[in-house]
mmCIF file of C-alpha atoms in Angstrom:
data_model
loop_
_atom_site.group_PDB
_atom_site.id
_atom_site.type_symbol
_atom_site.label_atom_id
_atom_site.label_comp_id
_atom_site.label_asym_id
_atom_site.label_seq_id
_atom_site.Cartn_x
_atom_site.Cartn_y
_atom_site.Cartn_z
ATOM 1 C CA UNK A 22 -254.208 -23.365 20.367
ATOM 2 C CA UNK A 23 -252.543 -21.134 17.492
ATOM 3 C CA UNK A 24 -255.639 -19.356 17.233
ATOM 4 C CA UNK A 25 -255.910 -18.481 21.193
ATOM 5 C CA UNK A 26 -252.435 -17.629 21.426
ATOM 6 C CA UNK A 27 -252.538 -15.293 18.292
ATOM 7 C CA UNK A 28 -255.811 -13.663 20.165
ATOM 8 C CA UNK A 29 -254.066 -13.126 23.431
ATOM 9 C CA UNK A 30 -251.199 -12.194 22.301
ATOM 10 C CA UNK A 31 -253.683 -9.162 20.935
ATOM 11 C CA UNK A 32 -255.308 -8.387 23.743
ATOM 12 C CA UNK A 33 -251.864 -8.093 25.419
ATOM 13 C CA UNK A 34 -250.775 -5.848 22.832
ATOM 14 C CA UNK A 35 -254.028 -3.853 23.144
ATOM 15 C CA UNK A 36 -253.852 -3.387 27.012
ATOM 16 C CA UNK A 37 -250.478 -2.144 26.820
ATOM 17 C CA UNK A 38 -251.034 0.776 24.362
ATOM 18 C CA UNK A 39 -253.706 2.504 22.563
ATOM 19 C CA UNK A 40 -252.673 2.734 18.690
ATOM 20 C CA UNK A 41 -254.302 4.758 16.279
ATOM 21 C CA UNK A 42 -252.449 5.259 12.680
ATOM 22 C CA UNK A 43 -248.904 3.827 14.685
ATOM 23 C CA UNK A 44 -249.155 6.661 17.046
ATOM 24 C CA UNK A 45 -249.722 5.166 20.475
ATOM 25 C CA UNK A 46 -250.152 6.727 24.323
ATOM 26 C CA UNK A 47 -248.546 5.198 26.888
ATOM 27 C CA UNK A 48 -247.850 5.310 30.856
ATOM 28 C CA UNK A 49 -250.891 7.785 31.190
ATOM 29 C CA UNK A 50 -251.255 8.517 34.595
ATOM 30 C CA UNK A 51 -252.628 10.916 37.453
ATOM 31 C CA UNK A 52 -251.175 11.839 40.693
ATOM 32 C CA UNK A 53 -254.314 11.335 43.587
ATOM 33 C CA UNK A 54 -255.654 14.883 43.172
ATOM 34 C CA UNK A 55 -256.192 16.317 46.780
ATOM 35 C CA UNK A 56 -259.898 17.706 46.060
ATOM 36 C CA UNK A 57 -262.156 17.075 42.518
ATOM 37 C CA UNK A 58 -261.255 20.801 41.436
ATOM 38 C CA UNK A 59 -257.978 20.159 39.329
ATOM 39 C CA UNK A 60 -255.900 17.043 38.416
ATOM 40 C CA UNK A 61 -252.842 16.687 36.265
ATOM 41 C CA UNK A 62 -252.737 14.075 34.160
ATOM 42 C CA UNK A 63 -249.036 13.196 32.234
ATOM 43 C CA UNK A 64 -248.393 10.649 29.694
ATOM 44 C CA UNK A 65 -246.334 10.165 26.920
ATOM 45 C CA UNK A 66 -246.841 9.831 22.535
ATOM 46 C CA UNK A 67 -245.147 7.812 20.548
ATOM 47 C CA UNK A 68 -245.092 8.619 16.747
ATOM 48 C CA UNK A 69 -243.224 5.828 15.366
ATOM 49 C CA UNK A 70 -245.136 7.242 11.679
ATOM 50 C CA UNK A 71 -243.093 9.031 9.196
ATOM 51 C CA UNK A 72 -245.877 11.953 9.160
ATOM 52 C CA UNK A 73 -245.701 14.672 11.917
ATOM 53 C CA UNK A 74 -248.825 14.624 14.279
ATOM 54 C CA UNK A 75 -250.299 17.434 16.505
ATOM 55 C CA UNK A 76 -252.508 16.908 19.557
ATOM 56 C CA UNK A 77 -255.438 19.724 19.182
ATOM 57 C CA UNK A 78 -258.011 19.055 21.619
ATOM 58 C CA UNK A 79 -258.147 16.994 25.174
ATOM 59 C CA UNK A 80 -261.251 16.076 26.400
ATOM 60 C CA UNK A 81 -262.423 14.047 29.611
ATOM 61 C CA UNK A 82 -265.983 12.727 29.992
ATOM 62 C CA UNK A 83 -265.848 13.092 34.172
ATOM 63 C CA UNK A 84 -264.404 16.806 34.022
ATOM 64 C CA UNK A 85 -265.941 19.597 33.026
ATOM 65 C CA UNK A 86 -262.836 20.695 30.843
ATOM 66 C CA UNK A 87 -259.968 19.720 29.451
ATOM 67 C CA UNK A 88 -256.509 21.166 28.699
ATOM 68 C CA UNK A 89 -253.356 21.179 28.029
ATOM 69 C CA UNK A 90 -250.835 23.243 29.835
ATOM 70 C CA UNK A 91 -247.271 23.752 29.768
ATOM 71 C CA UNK A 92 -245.277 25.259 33.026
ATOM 72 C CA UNK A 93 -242.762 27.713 32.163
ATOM 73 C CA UNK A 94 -239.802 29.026 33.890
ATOM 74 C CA UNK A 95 -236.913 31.193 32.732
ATOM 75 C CA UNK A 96 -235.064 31.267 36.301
ATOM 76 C CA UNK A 97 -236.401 27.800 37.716
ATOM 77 C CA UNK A 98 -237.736 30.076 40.199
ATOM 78 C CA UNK A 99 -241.096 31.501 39.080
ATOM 79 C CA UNK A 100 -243.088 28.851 37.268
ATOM 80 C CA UNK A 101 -245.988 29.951 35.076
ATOM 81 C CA UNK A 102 -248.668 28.183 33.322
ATOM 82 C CA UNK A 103 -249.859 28.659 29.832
ATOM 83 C CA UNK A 104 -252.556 27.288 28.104
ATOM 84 C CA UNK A 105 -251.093 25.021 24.516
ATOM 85 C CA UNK A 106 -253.803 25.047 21.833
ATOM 86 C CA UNK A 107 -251.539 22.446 19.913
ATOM 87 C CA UNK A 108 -248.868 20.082 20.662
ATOM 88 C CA UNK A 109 -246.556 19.242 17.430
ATOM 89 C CA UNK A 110 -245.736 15.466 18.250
ATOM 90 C CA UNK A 111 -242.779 15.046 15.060
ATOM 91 C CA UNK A 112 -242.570 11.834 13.332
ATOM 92 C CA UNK A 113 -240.524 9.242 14.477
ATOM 93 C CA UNK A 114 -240.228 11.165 17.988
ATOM 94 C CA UNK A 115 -242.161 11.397 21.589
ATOM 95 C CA UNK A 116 -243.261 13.774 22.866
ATOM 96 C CA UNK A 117 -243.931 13.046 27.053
ATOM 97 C CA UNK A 118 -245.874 15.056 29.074
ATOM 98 C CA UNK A 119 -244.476 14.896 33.087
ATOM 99 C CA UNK A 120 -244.414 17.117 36.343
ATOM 100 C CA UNK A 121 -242.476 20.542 35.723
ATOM 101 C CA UNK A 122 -243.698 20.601 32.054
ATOM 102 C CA UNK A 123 -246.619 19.619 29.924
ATOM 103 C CA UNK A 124 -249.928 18.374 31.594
ATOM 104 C CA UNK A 125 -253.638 17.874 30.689
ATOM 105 C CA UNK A 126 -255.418 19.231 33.434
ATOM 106 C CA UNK A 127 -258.886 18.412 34.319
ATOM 107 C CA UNK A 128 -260.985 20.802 35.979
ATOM 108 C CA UNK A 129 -264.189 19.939 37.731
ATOM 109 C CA UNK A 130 -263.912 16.253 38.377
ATOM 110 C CA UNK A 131 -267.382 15.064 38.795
ATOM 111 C CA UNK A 132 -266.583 12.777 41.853
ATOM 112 C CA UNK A 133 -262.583 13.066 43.360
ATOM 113 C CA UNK A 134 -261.117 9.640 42.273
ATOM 114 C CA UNK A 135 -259.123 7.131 44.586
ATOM 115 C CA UNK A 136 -255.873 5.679 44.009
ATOM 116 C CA UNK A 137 -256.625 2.820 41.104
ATOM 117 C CA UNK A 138 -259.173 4.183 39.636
ATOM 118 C CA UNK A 139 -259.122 4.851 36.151
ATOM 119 C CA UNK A 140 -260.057 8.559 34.424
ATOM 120 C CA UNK A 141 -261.286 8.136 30.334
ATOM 121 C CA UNK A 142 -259.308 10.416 28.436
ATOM 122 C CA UNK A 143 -259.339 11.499 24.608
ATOM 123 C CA UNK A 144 -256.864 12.738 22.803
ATOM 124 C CA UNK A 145 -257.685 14.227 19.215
ATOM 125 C CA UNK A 146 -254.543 13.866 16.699
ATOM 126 C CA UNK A 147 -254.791 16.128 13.587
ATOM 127 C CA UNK A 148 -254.128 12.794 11.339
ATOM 128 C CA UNK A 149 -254.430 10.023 14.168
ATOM 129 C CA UNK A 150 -257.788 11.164 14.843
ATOM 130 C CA UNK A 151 -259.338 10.607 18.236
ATOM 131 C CA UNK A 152 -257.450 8.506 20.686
ATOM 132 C CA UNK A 153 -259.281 7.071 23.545
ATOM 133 C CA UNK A 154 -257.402 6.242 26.463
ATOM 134 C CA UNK A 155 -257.983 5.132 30.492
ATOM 135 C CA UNK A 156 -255.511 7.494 32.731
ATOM 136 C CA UNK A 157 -254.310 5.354 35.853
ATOM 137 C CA UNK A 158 -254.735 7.576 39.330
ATOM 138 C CA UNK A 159 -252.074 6.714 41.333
ATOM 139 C CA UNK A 160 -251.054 7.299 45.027
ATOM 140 C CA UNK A 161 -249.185 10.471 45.039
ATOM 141 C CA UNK A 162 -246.160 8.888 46.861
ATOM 142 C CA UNK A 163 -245.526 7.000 44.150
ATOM 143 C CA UNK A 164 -244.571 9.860 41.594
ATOM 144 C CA UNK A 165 -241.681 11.913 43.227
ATOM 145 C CA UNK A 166 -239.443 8.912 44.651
ATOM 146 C CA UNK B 6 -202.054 -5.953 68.578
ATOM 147 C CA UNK B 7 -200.749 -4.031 71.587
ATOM 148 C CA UNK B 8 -202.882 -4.201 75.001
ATOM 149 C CA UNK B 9 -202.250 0.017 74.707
ATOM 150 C CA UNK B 10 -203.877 0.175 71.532
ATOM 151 C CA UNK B 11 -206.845 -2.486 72.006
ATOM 152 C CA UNK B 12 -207.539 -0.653 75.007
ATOM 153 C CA UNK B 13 -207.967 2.877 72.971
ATOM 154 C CA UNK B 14 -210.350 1.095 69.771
ATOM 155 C CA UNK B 15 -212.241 -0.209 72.853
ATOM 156 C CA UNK B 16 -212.619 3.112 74.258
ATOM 157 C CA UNK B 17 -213.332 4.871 70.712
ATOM 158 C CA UNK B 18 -216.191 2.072 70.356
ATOM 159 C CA UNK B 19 -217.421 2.693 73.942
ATOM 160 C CA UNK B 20 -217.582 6.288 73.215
ATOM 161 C CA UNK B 21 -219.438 6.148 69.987
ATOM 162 C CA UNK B 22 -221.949 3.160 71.400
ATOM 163 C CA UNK B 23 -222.727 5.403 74.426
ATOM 164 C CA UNK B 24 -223.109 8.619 72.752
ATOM 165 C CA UNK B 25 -226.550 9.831 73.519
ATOM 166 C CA UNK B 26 -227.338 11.423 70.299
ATOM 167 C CA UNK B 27 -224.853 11.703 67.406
ATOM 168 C CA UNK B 28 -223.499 14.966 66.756
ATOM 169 C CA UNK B 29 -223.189 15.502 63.301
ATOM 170 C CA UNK B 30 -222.354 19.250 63.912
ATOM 171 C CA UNK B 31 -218.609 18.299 63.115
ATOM 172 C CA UNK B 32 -218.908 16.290 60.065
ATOM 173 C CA UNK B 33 -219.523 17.572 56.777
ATOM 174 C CA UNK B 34 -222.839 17.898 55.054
ATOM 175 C CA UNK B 35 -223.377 16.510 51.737
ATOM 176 C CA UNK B 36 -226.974 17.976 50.865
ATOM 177 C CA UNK B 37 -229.310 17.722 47.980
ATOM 178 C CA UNK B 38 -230.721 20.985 48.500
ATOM 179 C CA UNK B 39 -229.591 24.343 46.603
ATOM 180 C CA UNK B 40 -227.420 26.023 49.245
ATOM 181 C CA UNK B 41 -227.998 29.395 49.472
ATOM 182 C CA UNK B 42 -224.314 31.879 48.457
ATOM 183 C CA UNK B 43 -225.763 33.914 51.830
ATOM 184 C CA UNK B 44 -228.522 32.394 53.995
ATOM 185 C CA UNK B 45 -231.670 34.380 54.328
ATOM 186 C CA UNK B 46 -233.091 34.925 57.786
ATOM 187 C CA UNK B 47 -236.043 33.548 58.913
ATOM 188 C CA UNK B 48 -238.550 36.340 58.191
ATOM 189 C CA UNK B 49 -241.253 37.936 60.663
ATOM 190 C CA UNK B 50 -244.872 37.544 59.273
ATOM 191 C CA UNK B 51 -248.422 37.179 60.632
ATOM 192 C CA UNK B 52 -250.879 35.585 58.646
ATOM 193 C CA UNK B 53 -254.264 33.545 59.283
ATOM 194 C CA UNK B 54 -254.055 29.916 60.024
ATOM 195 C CA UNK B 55 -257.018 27.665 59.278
ATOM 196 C CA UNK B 56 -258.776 27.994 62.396
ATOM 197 C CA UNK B 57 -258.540 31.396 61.586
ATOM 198 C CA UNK B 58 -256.265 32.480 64.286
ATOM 199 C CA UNK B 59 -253.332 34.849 63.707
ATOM 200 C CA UNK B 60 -249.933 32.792 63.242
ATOM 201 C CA UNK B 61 -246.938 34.886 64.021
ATOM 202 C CA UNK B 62 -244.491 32.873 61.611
ATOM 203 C CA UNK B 63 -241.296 34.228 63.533
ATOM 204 C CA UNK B 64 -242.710 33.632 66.803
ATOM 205 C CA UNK B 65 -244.455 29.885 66.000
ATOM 206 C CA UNK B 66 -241.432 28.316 64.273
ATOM 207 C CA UNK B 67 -238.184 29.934 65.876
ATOM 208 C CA UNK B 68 -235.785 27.377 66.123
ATOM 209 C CA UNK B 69 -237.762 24.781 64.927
ATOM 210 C CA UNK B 70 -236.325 23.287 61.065
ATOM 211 C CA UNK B 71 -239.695 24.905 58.967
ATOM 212 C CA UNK B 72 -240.118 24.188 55.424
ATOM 213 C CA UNK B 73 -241.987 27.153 54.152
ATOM 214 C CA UNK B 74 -243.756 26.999 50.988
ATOM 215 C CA UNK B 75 -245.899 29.278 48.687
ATOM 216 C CA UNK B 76 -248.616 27.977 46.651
ATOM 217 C CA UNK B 77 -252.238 27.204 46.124
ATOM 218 C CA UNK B 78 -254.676 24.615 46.087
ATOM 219 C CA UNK B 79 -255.990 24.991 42.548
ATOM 220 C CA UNK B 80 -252.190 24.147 41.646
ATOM 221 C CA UNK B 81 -252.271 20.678 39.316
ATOM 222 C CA UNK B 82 -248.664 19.808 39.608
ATOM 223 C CA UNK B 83 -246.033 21.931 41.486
ATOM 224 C CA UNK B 84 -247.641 22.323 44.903
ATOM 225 C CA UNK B 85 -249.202 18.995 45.456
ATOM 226 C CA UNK B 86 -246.240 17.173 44.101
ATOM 227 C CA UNK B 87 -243.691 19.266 46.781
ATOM 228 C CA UNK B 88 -246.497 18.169 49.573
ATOM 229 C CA UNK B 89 -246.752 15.101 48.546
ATOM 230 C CA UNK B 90 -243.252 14.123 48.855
ATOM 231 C CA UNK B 91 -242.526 15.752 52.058
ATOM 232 C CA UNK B 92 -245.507 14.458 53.660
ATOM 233 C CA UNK B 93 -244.067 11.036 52.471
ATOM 234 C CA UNK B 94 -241.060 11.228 53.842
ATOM 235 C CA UNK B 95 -241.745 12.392 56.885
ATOM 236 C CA UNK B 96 -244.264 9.225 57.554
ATOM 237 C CA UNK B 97 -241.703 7.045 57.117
ATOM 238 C CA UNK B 98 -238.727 9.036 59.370
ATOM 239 C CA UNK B 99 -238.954 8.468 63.212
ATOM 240 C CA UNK B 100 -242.142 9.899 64.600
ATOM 241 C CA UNK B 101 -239.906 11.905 67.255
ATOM 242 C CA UNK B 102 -237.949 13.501 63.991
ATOM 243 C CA UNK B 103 -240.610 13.794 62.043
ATOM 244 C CA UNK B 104 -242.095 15.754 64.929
ATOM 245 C CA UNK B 105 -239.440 18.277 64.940
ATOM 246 C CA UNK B 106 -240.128 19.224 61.480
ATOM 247 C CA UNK B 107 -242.927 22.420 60.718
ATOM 248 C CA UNK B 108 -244.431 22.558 56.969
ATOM 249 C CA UNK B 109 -245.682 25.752 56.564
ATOM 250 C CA UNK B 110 -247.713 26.052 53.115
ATOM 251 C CA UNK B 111 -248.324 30.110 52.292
ATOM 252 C CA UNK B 112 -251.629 30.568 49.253
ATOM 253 C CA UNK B 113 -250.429 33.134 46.810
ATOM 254 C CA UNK B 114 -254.090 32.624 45.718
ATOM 255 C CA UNK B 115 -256.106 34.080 49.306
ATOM 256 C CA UNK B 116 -259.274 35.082 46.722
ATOM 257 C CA UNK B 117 -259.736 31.036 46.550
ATOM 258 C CA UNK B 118 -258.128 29.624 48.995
ATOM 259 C CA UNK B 119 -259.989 29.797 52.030
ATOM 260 C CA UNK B 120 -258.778 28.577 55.680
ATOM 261 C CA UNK B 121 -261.771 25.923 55.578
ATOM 262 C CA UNK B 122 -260.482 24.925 52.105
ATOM 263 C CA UNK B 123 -256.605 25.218 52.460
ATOM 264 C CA UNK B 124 -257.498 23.221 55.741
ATOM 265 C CA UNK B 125 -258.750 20.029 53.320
ATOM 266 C CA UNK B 126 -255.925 20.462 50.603
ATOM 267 C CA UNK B 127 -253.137 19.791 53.256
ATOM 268 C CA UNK B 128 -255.052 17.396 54.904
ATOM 269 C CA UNK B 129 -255.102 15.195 52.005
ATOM 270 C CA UNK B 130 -251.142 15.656 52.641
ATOM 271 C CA UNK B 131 -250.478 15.723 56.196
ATOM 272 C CA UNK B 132 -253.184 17.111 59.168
ATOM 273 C CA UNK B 133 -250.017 18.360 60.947
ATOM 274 C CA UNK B 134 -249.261 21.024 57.859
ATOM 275 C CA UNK B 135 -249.875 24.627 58.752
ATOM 276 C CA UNK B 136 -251.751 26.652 55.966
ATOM 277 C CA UNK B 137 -252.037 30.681 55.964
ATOM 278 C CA UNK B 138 -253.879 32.968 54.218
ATOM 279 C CA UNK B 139 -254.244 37.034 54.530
ATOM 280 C CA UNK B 140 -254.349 39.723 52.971
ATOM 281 C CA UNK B 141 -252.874 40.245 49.367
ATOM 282 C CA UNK B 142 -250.357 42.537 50.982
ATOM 283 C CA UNK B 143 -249.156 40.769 53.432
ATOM 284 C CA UNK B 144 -248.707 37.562 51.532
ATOM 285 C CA UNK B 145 -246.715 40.081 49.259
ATOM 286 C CA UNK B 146 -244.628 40.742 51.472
ATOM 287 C CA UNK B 147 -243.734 38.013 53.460
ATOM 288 C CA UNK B 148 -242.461 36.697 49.808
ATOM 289 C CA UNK B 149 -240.672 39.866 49.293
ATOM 290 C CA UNK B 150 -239.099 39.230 52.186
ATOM 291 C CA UNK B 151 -237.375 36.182 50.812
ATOM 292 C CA UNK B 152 -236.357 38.077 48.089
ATOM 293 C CA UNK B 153 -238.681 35.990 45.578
ATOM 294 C CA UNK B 154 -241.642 37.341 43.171
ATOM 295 C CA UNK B 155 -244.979 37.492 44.943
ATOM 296 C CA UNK B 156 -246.654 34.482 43.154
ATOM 297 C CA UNK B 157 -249.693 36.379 41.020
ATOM 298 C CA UNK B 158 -252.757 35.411 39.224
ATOM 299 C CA UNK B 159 -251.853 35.087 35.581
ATOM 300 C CA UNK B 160 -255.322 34.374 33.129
ATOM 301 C CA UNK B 161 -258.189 35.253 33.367
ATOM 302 C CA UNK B 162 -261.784 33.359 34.393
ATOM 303 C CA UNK B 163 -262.894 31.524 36.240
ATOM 304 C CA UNK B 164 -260.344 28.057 36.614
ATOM 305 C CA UNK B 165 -257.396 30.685 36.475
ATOM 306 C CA UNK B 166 -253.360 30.139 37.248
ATOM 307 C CA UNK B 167 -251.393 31.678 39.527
ATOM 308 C CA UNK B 168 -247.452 31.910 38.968
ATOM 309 C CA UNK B 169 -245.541 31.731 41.964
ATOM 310 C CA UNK B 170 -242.052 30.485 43.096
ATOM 311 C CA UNK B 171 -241.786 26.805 43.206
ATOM 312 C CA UNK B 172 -239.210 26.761 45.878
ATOM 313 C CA UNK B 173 -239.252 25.223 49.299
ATOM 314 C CA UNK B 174 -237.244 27.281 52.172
ATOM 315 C CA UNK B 175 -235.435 25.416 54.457
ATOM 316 C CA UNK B 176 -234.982 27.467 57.790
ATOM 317 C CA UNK B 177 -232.834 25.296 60.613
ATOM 318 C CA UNK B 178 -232.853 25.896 64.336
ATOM 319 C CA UNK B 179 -230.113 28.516 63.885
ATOM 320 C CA UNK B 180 -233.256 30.810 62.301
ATOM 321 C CA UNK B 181 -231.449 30.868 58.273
ATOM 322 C CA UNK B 182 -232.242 29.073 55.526
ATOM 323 C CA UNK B 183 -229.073 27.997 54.523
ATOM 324 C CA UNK B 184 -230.527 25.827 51.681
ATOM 325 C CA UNK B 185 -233.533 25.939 49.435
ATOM 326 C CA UNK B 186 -235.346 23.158 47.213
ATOM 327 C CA UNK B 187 -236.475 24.091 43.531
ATOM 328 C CA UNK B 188 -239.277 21.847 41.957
ATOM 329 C CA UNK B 189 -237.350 18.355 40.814
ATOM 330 C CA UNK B 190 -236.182 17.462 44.587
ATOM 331 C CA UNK B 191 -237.386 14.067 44.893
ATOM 332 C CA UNK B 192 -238.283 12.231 48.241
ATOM 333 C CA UNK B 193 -234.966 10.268 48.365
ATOM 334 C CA UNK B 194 -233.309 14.048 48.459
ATOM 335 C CA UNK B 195 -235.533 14.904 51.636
ATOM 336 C CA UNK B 196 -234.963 11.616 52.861
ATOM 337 C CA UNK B 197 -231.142 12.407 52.853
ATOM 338 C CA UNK B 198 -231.104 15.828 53.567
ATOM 339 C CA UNK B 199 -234.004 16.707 56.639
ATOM 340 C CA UNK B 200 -231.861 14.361 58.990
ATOM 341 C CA UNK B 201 -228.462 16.471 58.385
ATOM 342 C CA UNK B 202 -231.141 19.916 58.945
ATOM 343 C CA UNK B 203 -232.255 18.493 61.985
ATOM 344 C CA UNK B 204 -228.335 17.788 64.112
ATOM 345 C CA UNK B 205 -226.251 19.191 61.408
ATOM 346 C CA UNK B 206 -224.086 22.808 62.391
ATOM 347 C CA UNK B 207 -227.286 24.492 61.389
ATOM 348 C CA UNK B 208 -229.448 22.796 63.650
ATOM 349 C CA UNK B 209 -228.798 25.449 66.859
ATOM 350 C CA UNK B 210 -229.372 24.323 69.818
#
C-alpha cells in the first residue's frame, strides 16, 4: 500500500510538471489556431535553481519550425514582432510566456489540431538541457475571459 | 404610506414594466473601452470583400455599431485572440443584438491574405465577419484615415510578420468612434460595453 501510494503520488507529480535540473514548465497551452499555418503556444518556467537558465532553441516535431517571439510595443498601439534567439530565465524566478508578449510560434502544423489535443514541444535549457513537454490546445474562448 | 404616493411608485413601476425598449440614452456610461479625447468619424473606404465584390465601408455600415479591425491571418496572437473574444461574446448576447453588431476585419498583409483565405480565417471565428483586402494603397489609407500607422511587413522570408495597430474601432450608430479597444480587452469588457454601444447616447437613431 506504501509502495503504491509513494508511486502515484509520482506519477501525480510527473503529470503536473515536467522537471529537468528543478526547472519545470507548466500551464503550456495553445489557443485553437484558425488554419495549420501559425499557432502560439504560451507557457510559463519555473527556475526554483540557484543557477540562471536560458531557453536557446524551441522545437516541435508536427511544425515545420519553431520560435520564439516577443511582441513589442512602445505606444500600445503598433505591436511588432521580433524573433528572441535566447530567453534568460534567472534563478529563483519565472519567466511566463502569455498573449501580448512572449510566444513560441509554430509554423506549418502538419495537420490543424482540435480543441484537446495535445502538441509535443521541446524546450532546450543551456544547463537544464532538453525539456520535453505536451502543449494543451484549447478552445479559443477559453483564453480571453 | 399615502394612497397619493402608492399611486405614483405604481405608476413609476408601470412605466418602467411597459417601456418598450430601455433607453439608456440618459444614463451614464461606464465603459471598458479607451474613450477617444475627440471621436474619429467613421471613414469612407472601398475595399474587396471575400466574394470579391467591392464593399463601400461608409456606405455598408452607416449607422450600424461596426467594430473595425486591422490585421492578418498569419497573426499567432493579437488578431485571433481580438476575434476570438468578440465572436464569443456575441454568441452568447441575444441573437437580435448580436445581429446589430458588424465586425469588419481589414489584412494589412493583402500579398497573403487572399479573399478565399481571409474567408476561412474568420470563419473559424464567426461566418457573419466581413474580411477586405485591396490594394496596398488603399489599405494605407483607410488606416491613415484613423490616424494610426499602416500595419507593414517587418522580416524578411518566407513565414514573415507584419506590425500593425492592435486596436479595435468602435463606430456607433451616430457614425464616431467614440471609444477604441487596445489588445488586453477581455470578453467580460465586450460583454459590458457592446450593450451600452448599441442604446447608449451614441447609438443614433
Amino acid at each position: 500500500m506504501g509502495r503504491a501510494l509513494i508511486a502515484a503520488a509520482l506519477l501525480a507529480g510527473a503529470f503536473a510538471c515536467t522537471e529537468s535540473a528543478g526547472l519545470t514548465v507548466a500551464d503550456a497551452y495553445s489557443p485553437l489556431p484558425p488554419t495549420a499555418d501559425v499557432a502560439a503556444v504560451y507557457l510559463v518556467i519555473r527556475n526554483p535553481t540557484g543557477r540562471s537558465d536560458t531557453l536557446i532553441e524551441v522545437a516541435a516535431p508536427s511544425a515545420q519550425r519553431a520560435e520564439l517571439h516577443r511582441q513589442v510595443t512602445r505606444d500600445g498601439m503598433m505591436f511588432h514582432m521580433e524573433r528572441v534567439e535566447a530567453l534568460p530565465v534567472p534563478a529563483r524566478d519565472s519567466v511566463s510566456l502569455g498573449p501580448g508578449g512572449l510566444h513560441v510560434m509554430l509554423f506549418g502544423i502538419a495537420q490543424r489540431p482540435a480543441a484537446g489535443d495535445t502538441v509535443d514541444l521541446i524546450l532546450r535549457f543551456r544547463y537544464a538541457g532538453a525539456v520535453p513537454i505536451a502543449v494543451l490546445v484549447k478552445p479559443r474562448s477559453e483564453i480571453g475571459r | 404610506m399615502p394612497a397619493k404616493q402608492l399611486m405614483f411608485v405604481g405608476a413609476a413601476a408601470l412605466l418602467m414594466a411597459c417601456s418598450p425598449s430601455p433607453d439608456r440614452r440618459a444614463e451614464p456610461m461606464e465603459l471598458r473601452g479607451q474613450v477617444l479625447p475627440e471621436p474619429l468619424a467613421r471613414p469612407d473606404f472601398t475595399l474587396l470583400d471575400t466574394s470579391e465584390r467591392p464593399f463601400d465601408f461608409g456606405l455598408e455600415t452607416r449607422g450600424r455599431l461596426t467594430l473595425l479591425f486591422f490585421g492578418y491571418t498569419y497573426c499567432p496572437d493579437i488578431c485571433p485572440l481580438h476575434m476570438a473574444n468578440i465572436a464569443q461574446v456575441l454568441s452568447q448576447m441575444a441573437p437580435s443584438d448580436a445581429g446589430r453588431v458588424e465586425v469588419v476585419f481589414v489584412t494589412t498583409d493583402p500579398e497573403r491574405d487572399t479573399p478565399q483565405r481571409l474567408r476561412s480565417w474568420l470563419d473559424a471565428f464567426d461566418r457573419r465577419f466581413v474580411g477586405l483586402t485591396g490594394t496596398r494603397a488603399a489599405i494605407d489609407s483607410a488606416q491613415l484615415a484613423l490616424g494610426i500607422r499602416p500595419g507593414f511587413r517587418e522580416t524578411e522570408g518566407d513565414n514573415y510578420s507584419v506590425a500593425h495597430a492592435a486596436v479595435v474601432f468602435a463606430f456607433t450608430g451616430d457614425d464616431l468612434a467614440h471609444v477604441v479597444y487596445p489588445f488586453g480587452i477581455r470578453q467580460a469588457d465586450w460583454a459590458a460595453d457592446l450593450p451600452q454601444l448599441l442604446s447608449g447616447p451614441w447609438a443614433g437613431h
